[in-house]
Amino acid sequence: MPKKISHIGIAVGSIEESTPFYRDVLGMEFEGTEVVSEQKVKVAFFVIGDSRIELLEPTGPDSPVAKFLEKNGPGIHHIAYEVDDLQLRLKNLREQGVRLVDETPRTGAHQTRIAFLHPKASGGVLTELCQPAADH
Ligand code: CMX
């Protein structure tokens, strides 16, 4: 069973311009930014209970988030569930014939191991599974 919602990813054109809404209007704690080069995004995290809101800004025109923004404009991009057995889950999902974006885990923000399920597998919601780094 997934342990919790790790974060909700929101695609934005500019983290700088979007930050005041989350930090100042909603009053959430800003945790910092990080470039996730493997995913071609810059991310910013805001703490909400035991979860996060993750703002996603593309770092180049070939970023999946750039494509999303072009097609849909800013908005909710994905939901990430925290798990502690990512490899095993991917194996089980493959065996169930679930359409995956990532067959094997990749590196996400904070050195987490992540894998995406295709939005067509879940009725249109891009789904991420994420396993925290061992020393997290
Ligand atoms: N949520 C829901 N549906 C989405 C979606 C999203 N975020 N992104 C794409 N789709 C849908 C599209 O609307 C399209 O549907 P239709 O065929 O009905 O029009 C379909 O999926 C294919 O989309 P596309 O625009 O043609 O884009 P691609 O197939 O090239 O890529 C996807 C889609 C999901 C495979 C790609 O975006 C991907 O690999 N995503 C995972 C990686 C990622 O998003 N990284 C950024 C975040 C990293 C992080 O959080 O660290």
mmCIF file of C-alpha atoms and ligand atoms in Angstrom:
data_model
loop_
_atom_site.group_PDB
_atom_site.id
_atom_site.type_symbol
_atom_site.label_atom_id
_atom_site.label_comp_id
_atom_site.label_asym_id
_atom_site.label_seq_id
_atom_site.Cartn_x
_atom_site.Cartn_y
_atom_site.Cartn_z
ATOM 1 C CA MET A 1 0.000 0.000 0.000
ATOM 2 C CA PRO A 2 1.386 3.488 -0.780
ATOM 3 C CA LYS A 3 2.328 5.240 2.475
ATOM 4 C CA LYS A 4 1.090 8.740 1.744
ATOM 5 C CA ILE A 5 0.823 11.396 -0.942
ATOM 6 C CA SER A 6 4.437 12.462 -1.282
ATOM 7 C CA HIS A 7 3.591 15.525 -3.342
ATOM 8 C CA ILE A 8 1.308 17.037 -5.945
ATOM 9 C CA GLY A 9 3.181 18.399 -8.959
ATOM 10 C CA ILE A 10 1.971 21.639 -10.505
ATOM 11 C CA ALA A 11 3.354 22.859 -13.826
ATOM 12 C CA VAL A 12 4.170 26.566 -13.897
ATOM 13 C CA GLY A 13 5.819 28.885 -16.378
ATOM 14 C CA SER A 14 7.901 30.516 -13.652
ATOM 15 C CA ILE A 15 8.627 29.328 -10.104
ATOM 16 C CA GLU A 16 9.622 32.862 -9.161
ATOM 17 C CA GLU A 17 6.277 34.279 -10.244
ATOM 18 C CA SER A 18 4.252 31.426 -8.712
ATOM 19 C CA THR A 19 6.004 31.312 -5.325
ATOM 20 C CA PRO A 20 4.232 34.291 -3.691
ATOM 21 C CA PHE A 21 0.823 32.568 -3.992
ATOM 22 C CA TYR A 22 1.956 29.447 -2.111
ATOM 23 C CA ARG A 23 4.333 31.149 0.349
ATOM 24 C CA ASP A 24 2.606 34.452 1.053
ATOM 25 C CA VAL A 25 -1.075 34.032 0.138
ATOM 26 C CA LEU A 26 -1.516 30.448 1.418
ATOM 27 C CA GLY A 27 1.299 30.843 3.964
ATOM 28 C CA MET A 28 3.059 27.553 3.273
ATOM 29 C CA GLU A 29 6.663 26.947 4.247
ATOM 30 C CA PHE A 30 8.995 27.275 1.251
ATOM 31 C CA GLU A 31 11.484 24.423 1.408
ATOM 32 C CA GLY A 32 13.790 25.382 -1.455
ATOM 33 C CA THR A 33 14.432 24.765 -5.118
ATOM 34 C CA GLU A 34 16.424 22.123 -6.980
ATOM 35 C CA VAL A 35 17.212 21.358 -10.613
ATOM 36 C CA VAL A 36 16.391 17.749 -11.497
ATOM 37 C CA SER A 37 18.463 17.447 -14.644
ATOM 38 C CA GLU A 38 17.321 13.927 -15.484
ATOM 39 C CA GLN A 39 13.746 15.230 -15.692
ATOM 40 C CA LYS A 40 14.671 18.585 -17.279
ATOM 41 C CA VAL A 41 12.852 20.573 -14.609
ATOM 42 C CA LYS A 42 13.523 23.016 -11.829
ATOM 43 C CA VAL A 43 11.338 22.245 -8.826
ATOM 44 C CA ALA A 44 10.275 24.152 -5.718
ATOM 45 C CA PHE A 45 8.748 22.486 -2.666
ATOM 46 C CA PHE A 46 6.189 23.886 -0.210
ATOM 47 C CA VAL A 47 5.380 21.916 2.923
ATOM 48 C CA ILE A 48 1.779 20.903 3.682
ATOM 49 C CA GLY A 49 1.537 18.538 6.663
ATOM 50 C CA ASP A 50 3.506 15.429 5.807
ATOM 51 C CA SER A 51 3.277 16.155 2.062
ATOM 52 C CA ARG A 52 4.495 18.778 -0.383
ATOM 53 C CA ILE A 53 3.300 20.905 -3.246
ATOM 54 C CA GLU A 54 5.942 20.724 -5.984
ATOM 55 C CA LEU A 55 6.085 23.510 -8.551
ATOM 56 C CA LEU A 56 7.642 22.367 -11.824
ATOM 57 C CA GLU A 57 9.309 24.759 -14.230
ATOM 58 C CA PRO A 58 10.818 23.379 -17.456
ATOM 59 C CA THR A 59 14.555 23.918 -17.922
ATOM 60 C CA GLY A 60 14.367 23.607 -21.710
ATOM 61 C CA PRO A 61 11.963 23.253 -24.631
ATOM 62 C CA ASP A 62 12.437 19.458 -24.684
ATOM 63 C CA SER A 63 11.246 19.064 -21.063
ATOM 64 C CA PRO A 64 8.037 17.007 -20.592
ATOM 65 C CA VAL A 65 6.747 19.937 -18.555
ATOM 66 C CA ALA A 66 7.349 22.344 -21.465
ATOM 67 C CA LYS A 67 5.223 20.081 -23.662
ATOM 68 C CA PHE A 68 2.519 19.920 -20.971
ATOM 69 C CA LEU A 69 2.462 23.718 -20.593
ATOM 70 C CA GLU A 70 2.257 24.213 -24.343
ATOM 71 C CA LYS A 71 -0.723 21.878 -24.562
ATOM 72 C CA ASN A 72 -2.611 22.682 -21.337
ATOM 73 C CA GLY A 73 -1.153 25.805 -19.784
ATOM 74 C CA PRO A 74 -0.246 25.860 -16.077
ATOM 75 C CA GLY A 75 -2.025 23.427 -13.735
ATOM 76 C CA ILE A 76 -1.890 20.103 -11.915
ATOM 77 C CA HIS A 77 0.655 17.865 -13.630
ATOM 78 C CA HIS A 78 0.940 14.711 -11.496
ATOM 79 C CA ILE A 79 0.300 13.051 -8.141
ATOM 80 C CA ALA A 80 3.182 11.272 -6.424
ATOM 81 C CA TYR A 81 2.706 8.448 -3.924
ATOM 82 C CA GLU A 82 5.441 7.470 -1.507
ATOM 83 C CA VAL A 83 6.345 3.783 -1.452
ATOM 84 C CA ASP A 84 9.142 1.818 0.184
ATOM 85 C CA ASP A 85 9.462 -0.962 -2.378
ATOM 86 C CA LEU A 86 9.635 0.717 -5.776
ATOM 87 C CA GLN A 87 11.437 -2.084 -7.672
ATOM 88 C CA LEU A 88 8.956 -4.685 -6.481
ATOM 89 C CA ARG A 89 5.980 -2.469 -7.299
ATOM 90 C CA LEU A 90 7.244 -1.858 -10.832
ATOM 91 C CA LYS A 91 7.645 -5.600 -11.294
ATOM 92 C CA ASN A 92 4.075 -6.192 -10.041
ATOM 93 C CA LEU A 93 2.685 -3.410 -12.248
ATOM 94 C CA ARG A 94 4.479 -4.842 -15.296
ATOM 95 C CA GLU A 95 3.026 -8.273 -14.533
ATOM 96 C CA GLN A 96 -0.445 -6.712 -14.344
ATOM 97 C CA GLY A 97 0.087 -5.127 -17.759
ATOM 98 C CA VAL A 98 -0.068 -1.569 -16.441
ATOM 99 C CA ARG A 99 1.393 0.921 -18.920
ATOM 100 C CA LEU A 100 4.537 2.438 -17.458
ATOM 101 C CA VAL A 101 6.578 5.450 -18.519
ATOM 102 C CA ASP A 102 9.588 4.220 -16.537
ATOM 103 C CA GLU A 103 10.397 0.499 -16.556
ATOM 104 C CA THR A 104 13.162 1.090 -14.024
ATOM 105 C CA PRO A 105 13.545 3.752 -11.312
ATOM 106 C CA ARG A 106 15.113 7.119 -12.093
ATOM 107 C CA THR A 107 16.538 9.802 -9.838
ATOM 108 C CA GLY A 108 14.186 12.555 -8.676
ATOM 109 C CA ALA A 109 14.494 15.539 -6.343
ATOM 110 C CA HIS A 110 16.255 14.953 -2.982
ATOM 111 C CA GLN A 111 17.905 11.844 -4.511
ATOM 112 C CA THR A 112 14.597 9.960 -4.361
ATOM 113 C CA ARG A 113 14.049 6.984 -6.668
ATOM 114 C CA ILE A 114 11.039 7.660 -8.874
ATOM 115 C CA ALA A 115 9.022 6.053 -11.659
ATOM 116 C CA PHE A 116 6.036 7.330 -13.619
ATOM 117 C CA LEU A 117 2.966 5.374 -14.697
ATOM 118 C CA HIS A 118 1.472 6.521 -17.987
ATOM 119 C CA PRO A 119 -1.591 8.794 -17.633
ATOM 120 C CA LYS A 120 -3.496 6.430 -19.950
ATOM 121 C CA ALA A 121 -3.125 3.734 -17.268
ATOM 122 C CA SER A 122 -5.002 5.781 -14.713
ATOM 123 C CA GLY A 123 -7.812 7.599 -16.483
ATOM 124 C CA GLY A 124 -5.777 10.693 -17.299
ATOM 125 C CA VAL A 125 -3.787 11.361 -14.118
ATOM 126 C CA LEU A 126 -0.017 11.160 -14.483
ATOM 127 C CA THR A 127 1.040 9.056 -11.481
ATOM 128 C CA GLU A 128 4.480 8.949 -9.871
ATOM 129 C CA LEU A 129 5.759 6.422 -7.360
ATOM 130 C CA CYS A 130 8.580 7.700 -5.258
ATOM 131 C CA GLN A 131 10.879 6.071 -2.750
ATOM 132 C CA PRO A 132 12.882 8.322 -0.436
ATOM 133 C CA ALA A 133 16.669 8.044 -0.345
ATOM 134 C CA ALA A 134 17.883 5.537 2.238
ATOM 135 C CA ASP A 135 19.218 8.271 4.572
ATOM 136 C CA HIS A 136 16.070 10.431 4.258
HETATM 137 N N1 CMX B 1 -1.287 14.496 -17.014
HETATM 138 C C1 CMX B 1 -2.312 13.889 -17.697
HETATM 139 N N2 CMX B 1 -2.233 13.546 -19.002
HETATM 140 C C2 CMX B 1 -1.074 13.835 -19.639
HETATM 141 C C3 CMX B 1 0.009 14.446 -18.999
HETATM 142 C C4 CMX B 1 -0.122 14.789 -17.628
HETATM 143 N N3 CMX B 1 0.872 15.369 -16.948
HETATM 144 N N4 CMX B 1 1.023 14.598 -19.889
HETATM 145 C C5 CMX B 1 0.573 14.094 -21.050
HETATM 146 N N5 CMX B 1 -0.679 13.638 -20.898
HETATM 147 C C6 CMX B 1 -1.530 13.024 -21.935
HETATM 148 C C7 CMX B 1 -1.708 13.965 -23.103
HETATM 149 O O1 CMX B 1 -2.783 14.845 -22.909
HETATM 150 C C8 CMX B 1 -1.936 13.010 -24.249
HETATM 151 O O2 CMX B 1 -3.267 12.570 -24.242
HETATM 152 P P1 CMX B 1 -4.103 12.448 -25.620
HETATM 153 O O3 CMX B 1 -3.362 11.390 -26.423
HETATM 154 O O4 CMX B 1 -5.456 11.994 -25.172
HETATM 155 O O5 CMX B 1 -4.058 13.800 -26.264
HETATM 156 C C9 CMX B 1 -1.058 11.809 -23.883
HETATM 157 O O6 CMX B 1 -0.850 11.879 -22.457
HETATM 158 C C10 CMX B 1 0.293 11.861 -24.593
HETATM 159 O O7 CMX B 1 0.858 13.123 -24.275
HETATM 160 P P2 CMX B 1 1.811 13.988 -25.187
HETATM 161 O O8 CMX B 1 1.506 15.425 -24.957
HETATM 162 O O9 CMX B 1 1.793 13.482 -26.602
HETATM 163 O O10 CMX B 1 3.224 13.741 -24.533
HETATM 164 P P3 CMX B 1 4.190 12.500 -24.600
HETATM 165 O O11 CMX B 1 3.480 11.230 -24.977
HETATM 166 O O12 CMX B 1 5.389 12.884 -25.362
HETATM 167 O O13 CMX B 1 4.581 12.419 -23.031
HETATM 168 C C11 CMX B 1 4.350 11.484 -20.877
HETATM 169 C C12 CMX B 1 3.637 12.182 -22.036
HETATM 170 C C13 CMX B 1 3.395 11.374 -19.720
HETATM 171 C C14 CMX B 1 4.806 10.098 -21.335
HETATM 172 C C15 CMX B 1 5.619 12.365 -20.516
HETATM 173 O O14 CMX B 1 5.193 13.651 -20.140
HETATM 174 C C16 CMX B 1 6.437 11.757 -19.426
HETATM 175 O O15 CMX B 1 7.285 10.899 -19.666
HETATM 176 N N6 CMX B 1 6.212 12.180 -18.147
HETATM 177 C C17 CMX B 1 6.969 11.652 -17.026
HETATM 178 C C18 CMX B 1 8.159 12.493 -16.691
HETATM 179 C C19 CMX B 1 7.787 13.880 -16.239
HETATM 180 O O16 CMX B 1 6.675 14.339 -16.396
HETATM 181 N N7 CMX B 1 8.775 14.560 -15.622
HETATM 182 C C20 CMX B 1 8.588 15.891 -15.088
HETATM 183 C C21 CMX B 1 8.369 15.902 -13.589
HETATM 184 C C22 CMX B 1 9.591 15.394 -12.865
HETATM 185 C C23 CMX B 1 9.544 15.465 -11.358
HETATM 186 O O17 CMX B 1 8.496 15.634 -10.730
HETATM 187 O O18 CMX B 1 10.644 15.337 -10.774
#
